[in-house]
XYZ file of C-alpha atoms in Angstrom:
595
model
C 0.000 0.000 0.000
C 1.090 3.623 -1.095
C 0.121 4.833 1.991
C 1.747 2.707 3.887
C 5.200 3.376 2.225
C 8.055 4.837 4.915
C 5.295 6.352 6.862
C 5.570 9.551 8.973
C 5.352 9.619 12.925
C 1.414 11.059 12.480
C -1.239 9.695 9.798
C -4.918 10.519 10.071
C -7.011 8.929 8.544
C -10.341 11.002 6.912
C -13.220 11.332 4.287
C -17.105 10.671 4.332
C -19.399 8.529 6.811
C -19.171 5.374 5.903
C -16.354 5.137 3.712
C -13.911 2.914 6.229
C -11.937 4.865 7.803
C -12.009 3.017 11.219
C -11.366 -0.080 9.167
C -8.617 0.984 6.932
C -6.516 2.777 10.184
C -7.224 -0.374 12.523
C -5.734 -2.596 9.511
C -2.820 0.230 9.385
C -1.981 -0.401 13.180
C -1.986 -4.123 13.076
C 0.316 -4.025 10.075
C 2.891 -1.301 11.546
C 2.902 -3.324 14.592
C 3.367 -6.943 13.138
C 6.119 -5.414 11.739
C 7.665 -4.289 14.932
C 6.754 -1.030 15.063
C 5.270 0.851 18.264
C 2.144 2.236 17.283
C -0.649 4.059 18.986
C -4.076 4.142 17.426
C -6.215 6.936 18.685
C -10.047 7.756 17.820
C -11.319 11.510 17.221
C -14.336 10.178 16.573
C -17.280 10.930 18.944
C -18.803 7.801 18.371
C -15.512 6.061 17.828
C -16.195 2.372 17.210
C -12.436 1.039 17.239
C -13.308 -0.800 20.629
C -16.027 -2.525 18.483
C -13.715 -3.649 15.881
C -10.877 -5.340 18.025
C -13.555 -6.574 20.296
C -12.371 -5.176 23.774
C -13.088 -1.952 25.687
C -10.846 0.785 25.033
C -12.379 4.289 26.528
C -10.495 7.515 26.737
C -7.187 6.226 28.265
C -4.264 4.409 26.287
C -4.582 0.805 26.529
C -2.597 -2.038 25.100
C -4.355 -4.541 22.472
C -3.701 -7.606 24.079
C -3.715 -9.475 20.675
C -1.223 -7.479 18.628
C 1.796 -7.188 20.424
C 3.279 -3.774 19.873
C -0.340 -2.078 19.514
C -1.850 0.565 22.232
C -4.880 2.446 21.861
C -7.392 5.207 23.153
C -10.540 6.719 21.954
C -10.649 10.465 23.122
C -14.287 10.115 25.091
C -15.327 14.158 24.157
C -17.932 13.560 27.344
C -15.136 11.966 29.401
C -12.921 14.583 28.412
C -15.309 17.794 29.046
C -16.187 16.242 32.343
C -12.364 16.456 33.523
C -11.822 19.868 31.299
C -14.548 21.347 34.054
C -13.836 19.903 37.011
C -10.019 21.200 36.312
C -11.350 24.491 35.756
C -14.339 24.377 38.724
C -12.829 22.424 41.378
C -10.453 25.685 42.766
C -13.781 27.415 43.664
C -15.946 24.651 44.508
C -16.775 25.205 48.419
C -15.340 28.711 47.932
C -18.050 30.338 46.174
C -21.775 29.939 46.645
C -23.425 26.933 45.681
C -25.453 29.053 43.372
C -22.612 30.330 41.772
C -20.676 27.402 41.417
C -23.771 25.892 39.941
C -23.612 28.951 37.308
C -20.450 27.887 35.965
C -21.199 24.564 36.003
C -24.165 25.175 33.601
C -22.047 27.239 31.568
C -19.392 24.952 30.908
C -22.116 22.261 29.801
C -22.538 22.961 25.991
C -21.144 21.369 23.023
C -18.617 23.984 22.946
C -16.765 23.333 26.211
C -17.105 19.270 25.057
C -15.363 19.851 21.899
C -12.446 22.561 23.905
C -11.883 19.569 26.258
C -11.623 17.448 23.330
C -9.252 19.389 21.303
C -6.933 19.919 24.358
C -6.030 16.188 24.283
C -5.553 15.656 20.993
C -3.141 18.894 20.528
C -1.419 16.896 23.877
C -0.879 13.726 21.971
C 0.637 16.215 18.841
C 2.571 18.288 21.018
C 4.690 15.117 21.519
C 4.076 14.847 25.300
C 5.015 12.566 27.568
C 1.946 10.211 26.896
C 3.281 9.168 22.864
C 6.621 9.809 23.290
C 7.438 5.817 23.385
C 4.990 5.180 20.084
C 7.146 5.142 16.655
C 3.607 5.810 15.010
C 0.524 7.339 16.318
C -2.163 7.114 13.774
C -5.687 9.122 14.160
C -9.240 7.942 12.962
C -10.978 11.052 12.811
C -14.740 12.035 12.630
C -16.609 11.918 9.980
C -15.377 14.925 7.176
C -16.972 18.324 8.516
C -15.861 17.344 12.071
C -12.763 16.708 11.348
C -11.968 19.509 9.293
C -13.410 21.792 12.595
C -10.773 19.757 14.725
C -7.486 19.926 12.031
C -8.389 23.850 11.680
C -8.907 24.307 15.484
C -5.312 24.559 16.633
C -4.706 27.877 14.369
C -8.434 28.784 15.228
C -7.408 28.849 19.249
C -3.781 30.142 18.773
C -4.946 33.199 16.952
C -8.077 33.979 19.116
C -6.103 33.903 21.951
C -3.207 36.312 20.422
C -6.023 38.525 20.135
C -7.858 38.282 23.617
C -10.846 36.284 24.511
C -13.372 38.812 24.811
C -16.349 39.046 27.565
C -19.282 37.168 26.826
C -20.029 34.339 24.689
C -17.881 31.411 25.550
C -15.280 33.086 28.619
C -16.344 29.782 30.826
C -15.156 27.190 27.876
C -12.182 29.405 27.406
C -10.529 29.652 30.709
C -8.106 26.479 30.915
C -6.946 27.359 27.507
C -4.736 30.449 27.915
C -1.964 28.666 30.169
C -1.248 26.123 27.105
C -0.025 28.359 24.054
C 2.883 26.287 23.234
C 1.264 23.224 23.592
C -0.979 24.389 20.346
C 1.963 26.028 18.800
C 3.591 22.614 18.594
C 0.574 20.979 17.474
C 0.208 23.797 14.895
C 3.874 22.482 13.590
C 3.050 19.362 13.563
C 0.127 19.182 11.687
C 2.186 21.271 8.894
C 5.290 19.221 8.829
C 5.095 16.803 5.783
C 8.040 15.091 7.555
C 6.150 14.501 10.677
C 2.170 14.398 9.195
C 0.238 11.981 6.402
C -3.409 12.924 5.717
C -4.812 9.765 4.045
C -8.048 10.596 2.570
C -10.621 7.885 1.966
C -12.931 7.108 -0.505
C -15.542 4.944 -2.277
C -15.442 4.144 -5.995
C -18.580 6.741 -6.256
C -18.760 10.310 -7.664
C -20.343 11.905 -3.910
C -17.499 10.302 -1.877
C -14.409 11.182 -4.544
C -16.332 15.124 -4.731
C -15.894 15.308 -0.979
C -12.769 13.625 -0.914
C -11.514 16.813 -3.235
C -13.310 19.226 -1.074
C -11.794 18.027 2.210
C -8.387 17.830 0.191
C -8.591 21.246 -1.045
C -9.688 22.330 2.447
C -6.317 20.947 4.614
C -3.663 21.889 2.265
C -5.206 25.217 2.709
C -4.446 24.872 6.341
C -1.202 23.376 5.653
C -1.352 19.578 5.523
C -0.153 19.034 1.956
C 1.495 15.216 2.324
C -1.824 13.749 1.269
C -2.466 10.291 -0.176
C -6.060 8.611 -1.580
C -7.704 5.262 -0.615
C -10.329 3.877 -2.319
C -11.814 1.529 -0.614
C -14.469 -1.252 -1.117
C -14.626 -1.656 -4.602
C -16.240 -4.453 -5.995
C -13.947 -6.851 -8.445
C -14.610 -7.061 -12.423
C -15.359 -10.722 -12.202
C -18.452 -10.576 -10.107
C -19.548 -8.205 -12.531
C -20.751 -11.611 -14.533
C -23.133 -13.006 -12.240
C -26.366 -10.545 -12.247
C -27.224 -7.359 -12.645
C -27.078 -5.541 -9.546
C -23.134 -6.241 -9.754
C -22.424 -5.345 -12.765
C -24.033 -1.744 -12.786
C -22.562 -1.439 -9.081
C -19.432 -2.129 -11.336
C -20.172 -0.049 -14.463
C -20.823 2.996 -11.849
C -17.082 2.266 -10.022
C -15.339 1.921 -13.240
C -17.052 5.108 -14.586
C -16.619 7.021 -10.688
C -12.296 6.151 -11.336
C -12.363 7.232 -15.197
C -13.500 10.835 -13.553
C -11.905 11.251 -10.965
C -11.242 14.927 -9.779
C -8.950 16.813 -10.795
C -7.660 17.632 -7.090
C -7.128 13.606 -6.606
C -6.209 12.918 -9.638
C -2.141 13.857 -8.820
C -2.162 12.089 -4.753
C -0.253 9.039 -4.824
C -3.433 6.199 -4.533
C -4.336 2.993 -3.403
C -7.389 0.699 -4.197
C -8.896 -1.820 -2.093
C -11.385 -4.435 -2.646
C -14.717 -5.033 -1.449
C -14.987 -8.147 0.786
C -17.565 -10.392 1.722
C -16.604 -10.627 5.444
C -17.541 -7.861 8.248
C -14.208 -6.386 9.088
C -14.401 -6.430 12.624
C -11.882 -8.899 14.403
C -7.918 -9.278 13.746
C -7.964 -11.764 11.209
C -10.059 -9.548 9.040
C -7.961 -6.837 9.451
C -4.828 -8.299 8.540
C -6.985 -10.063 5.587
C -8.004 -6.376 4.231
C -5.183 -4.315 3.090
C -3.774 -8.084 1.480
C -3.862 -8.332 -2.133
C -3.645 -11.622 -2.279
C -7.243 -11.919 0.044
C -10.415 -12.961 -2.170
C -13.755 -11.599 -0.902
C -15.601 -14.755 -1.867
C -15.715 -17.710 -3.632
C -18.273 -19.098 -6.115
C -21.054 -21.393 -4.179
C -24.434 -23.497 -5.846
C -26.520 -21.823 -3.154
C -29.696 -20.879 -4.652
C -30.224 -16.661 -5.771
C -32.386 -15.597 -3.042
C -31.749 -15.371 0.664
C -34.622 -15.991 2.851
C -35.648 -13.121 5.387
C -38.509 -12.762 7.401
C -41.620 -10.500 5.859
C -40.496 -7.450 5.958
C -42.311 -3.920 5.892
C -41.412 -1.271 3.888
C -40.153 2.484 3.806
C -43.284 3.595 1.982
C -45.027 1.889 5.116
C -43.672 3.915 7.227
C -44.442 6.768 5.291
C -48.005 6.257 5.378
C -47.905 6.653 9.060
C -46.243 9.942 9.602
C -48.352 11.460 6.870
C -51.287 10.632 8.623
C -50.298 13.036 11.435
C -50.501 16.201 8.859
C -47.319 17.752 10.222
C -44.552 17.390 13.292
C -40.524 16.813 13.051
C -38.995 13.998 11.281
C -35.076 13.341 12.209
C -33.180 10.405 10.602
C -30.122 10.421 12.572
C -27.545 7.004 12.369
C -23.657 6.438 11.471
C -21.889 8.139 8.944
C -22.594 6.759 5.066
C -25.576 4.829 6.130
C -27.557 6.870 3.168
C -29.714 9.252 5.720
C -29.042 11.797 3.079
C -31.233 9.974 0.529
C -33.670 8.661 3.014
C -34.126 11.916 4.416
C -34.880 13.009 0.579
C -37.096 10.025 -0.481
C -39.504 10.676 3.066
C -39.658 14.418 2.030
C -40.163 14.077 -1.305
C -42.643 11.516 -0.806
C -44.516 13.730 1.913
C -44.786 16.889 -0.449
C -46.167 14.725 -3.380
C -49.437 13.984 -1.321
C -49.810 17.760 -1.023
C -48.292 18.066 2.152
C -46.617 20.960 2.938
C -42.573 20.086 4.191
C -39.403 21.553 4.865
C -36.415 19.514 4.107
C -33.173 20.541 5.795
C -29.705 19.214 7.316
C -27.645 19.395 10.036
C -24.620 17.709 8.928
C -21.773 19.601 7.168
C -20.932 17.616 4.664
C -24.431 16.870 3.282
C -25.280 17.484 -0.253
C -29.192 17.202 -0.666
C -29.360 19.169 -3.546
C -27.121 16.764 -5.929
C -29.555 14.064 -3.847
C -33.016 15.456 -5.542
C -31.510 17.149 -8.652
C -35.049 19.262 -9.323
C -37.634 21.284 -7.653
C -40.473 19.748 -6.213
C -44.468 21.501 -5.350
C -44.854 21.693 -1.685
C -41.069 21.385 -0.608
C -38.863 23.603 0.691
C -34.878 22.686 1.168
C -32.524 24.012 3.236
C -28.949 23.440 4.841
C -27.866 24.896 8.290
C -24.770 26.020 7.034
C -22.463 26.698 10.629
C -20.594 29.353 8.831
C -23.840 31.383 6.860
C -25.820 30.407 10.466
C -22.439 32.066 12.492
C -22.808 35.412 10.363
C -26.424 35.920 10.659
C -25.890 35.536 14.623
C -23.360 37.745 14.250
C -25.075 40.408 12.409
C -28.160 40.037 14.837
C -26.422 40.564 17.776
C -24.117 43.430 16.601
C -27.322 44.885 14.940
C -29.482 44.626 18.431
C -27.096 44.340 21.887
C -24.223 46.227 19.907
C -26.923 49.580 18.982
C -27.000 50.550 22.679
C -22.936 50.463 22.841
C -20.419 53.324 21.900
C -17.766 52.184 19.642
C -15.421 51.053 22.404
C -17.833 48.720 23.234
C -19.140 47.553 20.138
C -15.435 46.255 19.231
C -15.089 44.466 21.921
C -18.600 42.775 21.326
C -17.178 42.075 18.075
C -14.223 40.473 19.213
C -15.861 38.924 21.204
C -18.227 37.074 18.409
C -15.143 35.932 16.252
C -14.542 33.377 19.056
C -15.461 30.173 17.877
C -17.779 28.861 20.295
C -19.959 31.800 18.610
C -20.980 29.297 16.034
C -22.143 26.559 18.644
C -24.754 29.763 19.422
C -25.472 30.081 15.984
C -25.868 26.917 14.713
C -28.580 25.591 17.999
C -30.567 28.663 17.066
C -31.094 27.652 13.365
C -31.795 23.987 14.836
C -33.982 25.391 17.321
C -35.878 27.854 14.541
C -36.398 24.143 12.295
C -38.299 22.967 15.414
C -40.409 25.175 15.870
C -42.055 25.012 11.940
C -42.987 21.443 12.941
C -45.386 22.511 14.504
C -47.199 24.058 11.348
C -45.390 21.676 8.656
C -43.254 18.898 8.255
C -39.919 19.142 8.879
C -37.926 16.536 7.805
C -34.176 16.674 9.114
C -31.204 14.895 7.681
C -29.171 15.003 11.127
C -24.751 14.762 10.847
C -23.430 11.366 11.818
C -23.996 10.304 15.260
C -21.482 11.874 17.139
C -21.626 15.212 15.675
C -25.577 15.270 16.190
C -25.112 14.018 19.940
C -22.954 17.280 20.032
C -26.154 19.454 19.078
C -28.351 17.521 21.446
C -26.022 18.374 24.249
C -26.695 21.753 23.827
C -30.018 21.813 22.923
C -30.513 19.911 26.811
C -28.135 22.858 28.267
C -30.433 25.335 26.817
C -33.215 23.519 28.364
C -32.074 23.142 31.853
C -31.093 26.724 31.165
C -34.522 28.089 30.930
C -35.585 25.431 33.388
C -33.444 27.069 36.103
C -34.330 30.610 35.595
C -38.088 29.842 34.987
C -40.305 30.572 38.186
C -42.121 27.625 39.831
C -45.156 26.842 38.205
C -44.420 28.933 34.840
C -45.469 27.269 31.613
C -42.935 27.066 28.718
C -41.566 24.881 25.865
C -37.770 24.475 24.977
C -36.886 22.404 21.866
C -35.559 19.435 24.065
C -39.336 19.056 25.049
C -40.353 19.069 21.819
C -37.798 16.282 20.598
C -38.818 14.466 23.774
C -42.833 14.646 22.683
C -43.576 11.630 20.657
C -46.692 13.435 18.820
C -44.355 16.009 17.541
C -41.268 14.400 16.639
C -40.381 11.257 14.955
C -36.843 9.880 15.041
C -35.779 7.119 12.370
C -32.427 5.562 13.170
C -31.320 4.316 9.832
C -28.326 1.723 9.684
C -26.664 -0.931 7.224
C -27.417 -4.776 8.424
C -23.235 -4.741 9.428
C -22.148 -5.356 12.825
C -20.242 -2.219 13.748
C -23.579 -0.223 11.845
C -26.398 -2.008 14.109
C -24.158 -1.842 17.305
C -23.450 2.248 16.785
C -27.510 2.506 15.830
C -27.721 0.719 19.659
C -25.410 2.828 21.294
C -27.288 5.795 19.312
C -30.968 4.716 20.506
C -29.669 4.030 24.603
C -28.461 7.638 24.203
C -31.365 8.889 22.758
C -33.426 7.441 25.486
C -30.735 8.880 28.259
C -32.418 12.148 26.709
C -36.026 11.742 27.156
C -36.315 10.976 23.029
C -37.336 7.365 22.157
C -36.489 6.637 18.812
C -39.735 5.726 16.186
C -38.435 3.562 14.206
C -35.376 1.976 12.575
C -34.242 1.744 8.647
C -32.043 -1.122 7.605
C -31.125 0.589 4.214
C -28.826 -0.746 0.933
C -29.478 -4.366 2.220
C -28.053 -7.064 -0.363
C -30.561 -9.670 1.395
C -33.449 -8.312 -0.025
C -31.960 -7.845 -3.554
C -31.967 -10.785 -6.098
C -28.432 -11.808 -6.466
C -26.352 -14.194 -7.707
C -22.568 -12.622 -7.254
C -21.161 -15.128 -5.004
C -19.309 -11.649 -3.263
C -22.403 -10.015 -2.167
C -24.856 -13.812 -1.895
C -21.994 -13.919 1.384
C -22.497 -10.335 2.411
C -26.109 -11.227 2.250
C -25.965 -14.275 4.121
C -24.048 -12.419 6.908
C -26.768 -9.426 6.902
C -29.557 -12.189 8.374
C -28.114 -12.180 11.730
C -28.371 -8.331 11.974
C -31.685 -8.255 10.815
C -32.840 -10.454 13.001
C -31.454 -8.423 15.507
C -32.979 -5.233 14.350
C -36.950 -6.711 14.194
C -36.335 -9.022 17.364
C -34.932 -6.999 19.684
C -34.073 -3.113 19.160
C -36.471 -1.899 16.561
C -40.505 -1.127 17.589
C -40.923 -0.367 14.106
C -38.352 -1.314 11.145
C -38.602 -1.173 7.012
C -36.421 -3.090 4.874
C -34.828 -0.950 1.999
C -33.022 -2.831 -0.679
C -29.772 -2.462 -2.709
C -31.415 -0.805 -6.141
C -29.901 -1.113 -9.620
C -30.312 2.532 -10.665
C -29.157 5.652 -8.069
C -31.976 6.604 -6.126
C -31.159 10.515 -7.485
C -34.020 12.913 -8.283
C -37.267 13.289 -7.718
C -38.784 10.181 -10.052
C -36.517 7.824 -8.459
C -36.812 9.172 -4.420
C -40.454 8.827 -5.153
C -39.799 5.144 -6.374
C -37.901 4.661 -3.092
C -40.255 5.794 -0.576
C -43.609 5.182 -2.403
C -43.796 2.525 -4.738
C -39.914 0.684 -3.021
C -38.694 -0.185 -6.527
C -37.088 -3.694 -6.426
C -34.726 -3.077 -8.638
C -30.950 -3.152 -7.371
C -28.908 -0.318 -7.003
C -25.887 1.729 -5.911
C -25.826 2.438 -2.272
C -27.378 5.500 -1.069
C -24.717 7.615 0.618
């Protein structure tokens, strides 16, 4: 592997949900370790599932992986981490100052900004080359999903140069006050990060035109923050030869082959690697050391018969018929990264507005692209993205334009200053959330949330606002926060959507017990792109279909009150004719996966 070739100290590993990320770094480890390397594997992801995939607990400490000598690992816990980030901070003046007071901070350190602070400060620790890595030859990074991570790699210039210019009063002074002392620890990050020596970005990729677009974007993005050693993988494609067998796998095929003839212009120069699809889930070490092998084989012809037998299952278009029957209220499809929520989200909407209803499609998640998704303009629907940085400038503009009139001009730069901090855009971006709640009432809204761990982010704040307004509320007093409303079954729907995979169903779990740690009990679950309920006779994917039964069955038997079955299709479920076919009629033809 390219990528793999005299490696730097620091490689992180990026791209879109769902792409295999987690997969391709874990498979990086074991291989720098086998060959006597000391390596340390650390998770950025929020809902980091790299514990899942070596099949032991790994939390936000280093630990070593007792089955690959050589090996340690941590996942940086953003909770865990926030939790000790304000106790460093409010333990000095806990039984110093009033209760009431200490309480105060407390509350204001709760948000999704101090979480991601607390986060950042231990990741710029394991850059900065402290004590913690400084035995590891290698420390490798599995980041979030693309828009987080490009938030986290721009962070350490974002801090150093807000703190060169002061911190300002008002908006985020709790969050900020552990970070002053550590300048050179972010200086040294900064460096690193921009050090080809020392840094590899390895960007990651499917074998379809979405992923490969934001692929570009994301490169484009980091070598404008510095981080030019860049290499491409792209991963899971499906091998020529099974493109014989039926027709689902050779247009899955035809669409690879043409996604690689196109390639963008930004990619087309990185040095790049391909790897094949394969018919095994990659969670355990033998897979892993099976994946980045060329000599591995996916599958191997069998005489089973075409079809796969699964229990009856119901459909997306039945699930539709149920949440039209309300007339309006919040729909949220929220699940891992690359699980197609994008096109699900799409299909409900589309679906919705085409029985007259009126609806208000929208997304949370940065690197979300609904408008390539419908390709047209539809009676009855309305799309829009919460875009952090247009939904930072409005806040800014609003405040300036209404607190800032009653200041002289002293005091209207230093409100200023104070809004260029970035916790501004946590502000701004739970108000625009907030606003899309609140047309549910009239309308649906139907919400295509970021991948788990970034939308867990938002719902942390949306419960500090709550307790918020809770706290200063008189007893008695009547009022509504958005937290209440995402916690009112009549009003809000949640659809956890997932791929019938093992680490998939088990991050949908996690998702749904932390849902319910929130007061919001999740509707109903999507298994989407399954191969079981596709005809097909590839002898790659009749194995990936046979191992989807066992996750099914755990879906209907025990996590799901409600579930629908959405199958592979043959043609791209893109534009309105098609997302109409997917959530009304459920073609049964075979197709590319929905992303």
């Amino acid at each position: 592997m390219n990528f793999l070739q005299q490696p730097p100290r620091f490689l992180f590993f990026t791209g879109k949900g769902g792409v295999g990320k987690t997969s391709i770094a874990c498979a990086a480890a074991v291989q720098l370790a086998d060959a006597g390397k000391q390596v340390l594997l650390v998770s950025t992801d929020p809902a980091s599932n790299v514990g899942q995939v070596f099949g032991i607990d790994i939390g936000n400490r280093i630990v070593a992986v007792p089955a690959v000598p050589n090996l340690s690992a941590m996942e940086i816990d953003p909770q865990a981490a926030a939790q000790a980030y304000r106790d460093r901070i409010v333990g000095p003046v806990r039984g110093v100052l009033p209760d009431n007071v200490v309480k105060g901070i407390e509350e204001q350190l709760s948000g999704a900004c101090t979480t991601e602070i607390a986060a950042f400060d231990e990741f710029t620790g394991l850059l900065a080359d402290d004590a913690a890595t400084r035995g590891f030859d290698h420390v490798l990074f599995d980041t979030a999903p693309t828009g987080h991570t490009i938030r986290l790699l721009s962070l350490p210039g974002a801090w150093s140069g807000f703190l060169e210019a002061g911190q300002g009063d008002t908006s985020c002074l709790g969050p900020l006050a552990g970070l002053d002392k550590q300048r050179a620890q972010y200086k040294a990050a900064v460096e690193a990060l921009q050090d080809g020596a020392r840094t590899r970005l390895v960007l990651v990729a499917r074998g379809q035109g979405a992923t490969l677009r934001e692929a570009a974007r994301t490169h484009e993005e980091l070598a404008a923050i510095g981080l030019t050693r860049q290499h491409l993988v792209i991963n899971g494609l499906l091998p020529e030869s099974e493109a014989a067998h039926d027709p689902l796998a050779a247009a899955v095929v035809r669409r690879e082959l043409a996604a690689l003839a196109h390639l963008p212009p930004a990619l087309a120069a990185l040095p790049t690697d391909h790897i094949a699809l394969k018919a095994f889930n990659l969670v355990g070490l033998d897979a892993l050391r099976a994946l980045l092998q060329p000599e591995a084989r996916g599958a191997t012809p069998d005489a089973g018969e075409p079809h796969i037998a699964l229990p009856d299952a119901p459909t997306l278009s039945a699930l539709v018929d149920e949440i039209a029957a309300q007339g309006h209220g919040l729909v949220m499809l929220m699940g891992k990264g690359g699980v197609g929520k994008t096109t699900l989200a799409a299909a409900v909407a589309v679906e919705l507005a085409t029985r007259g209803l009126p609806v208000h499609l929208t997304t949370s998640d940065p690197a979300a692209h609904l408008a390539e998704t419908l390709a047209g303009e539809l009676e009855h629907l309305e799309v829009s993205r919460i875009d952090p940085h247009a939904a930072t400038e409005a806040y800014r503009a609003q405040v300036m334009a209404t607190k800032g009139a009653a200041l002289d001009d002293a005091g209207r730069a230093l409100l200023a200053e104070d809004l260029r901090s970035p916790c501004t855009e946590e502000i701004a971006v739970f108000q625009a959330f907030s606003r899309a709640i609140r047309e549910a009432g009239r309308k649906f809204v139907v919400m295509d949330t970021a991948p788990t761990g970034h939308t867990l982010l938002l719902l942390a704040a949306t419960g500090a606002y709550h307790r918020d307004v809770a706290r200063q509320m008189a007893a008695g007093s009547h009022f509504t926060t958005p937290m209440m409303q995402l916690q009112d079954p009549a009003r809000t729907k949640v659809l956890i959507v997932t791929l019938a995979e093992t680490t998939s169903v088990l991050e949908a779990a996690h998702l749904q017990e932390d849902l319910r740690r929130a007061g919001i009990e999740p509707w109903a679950w999507v298994v989407n792109n399954s191969v079981a309920a596709a005809p097909v006779a590839s002898p790659l994917l009749r194995r990936r279909a046979e191992g989807e039964l066992k996750e099914i069955d755990a879906i209907r038997t025990r996590h799901a009150k409600r579930w629908a079955l959405v199958p592979l299709l043959q043609d791209e479920p893109v534009g309105v004719a098609r997302l109409r076919a997917l959530a009304g009629a459920q073609a049964t033809e075979a197709a590319e996966p929905a992303r």
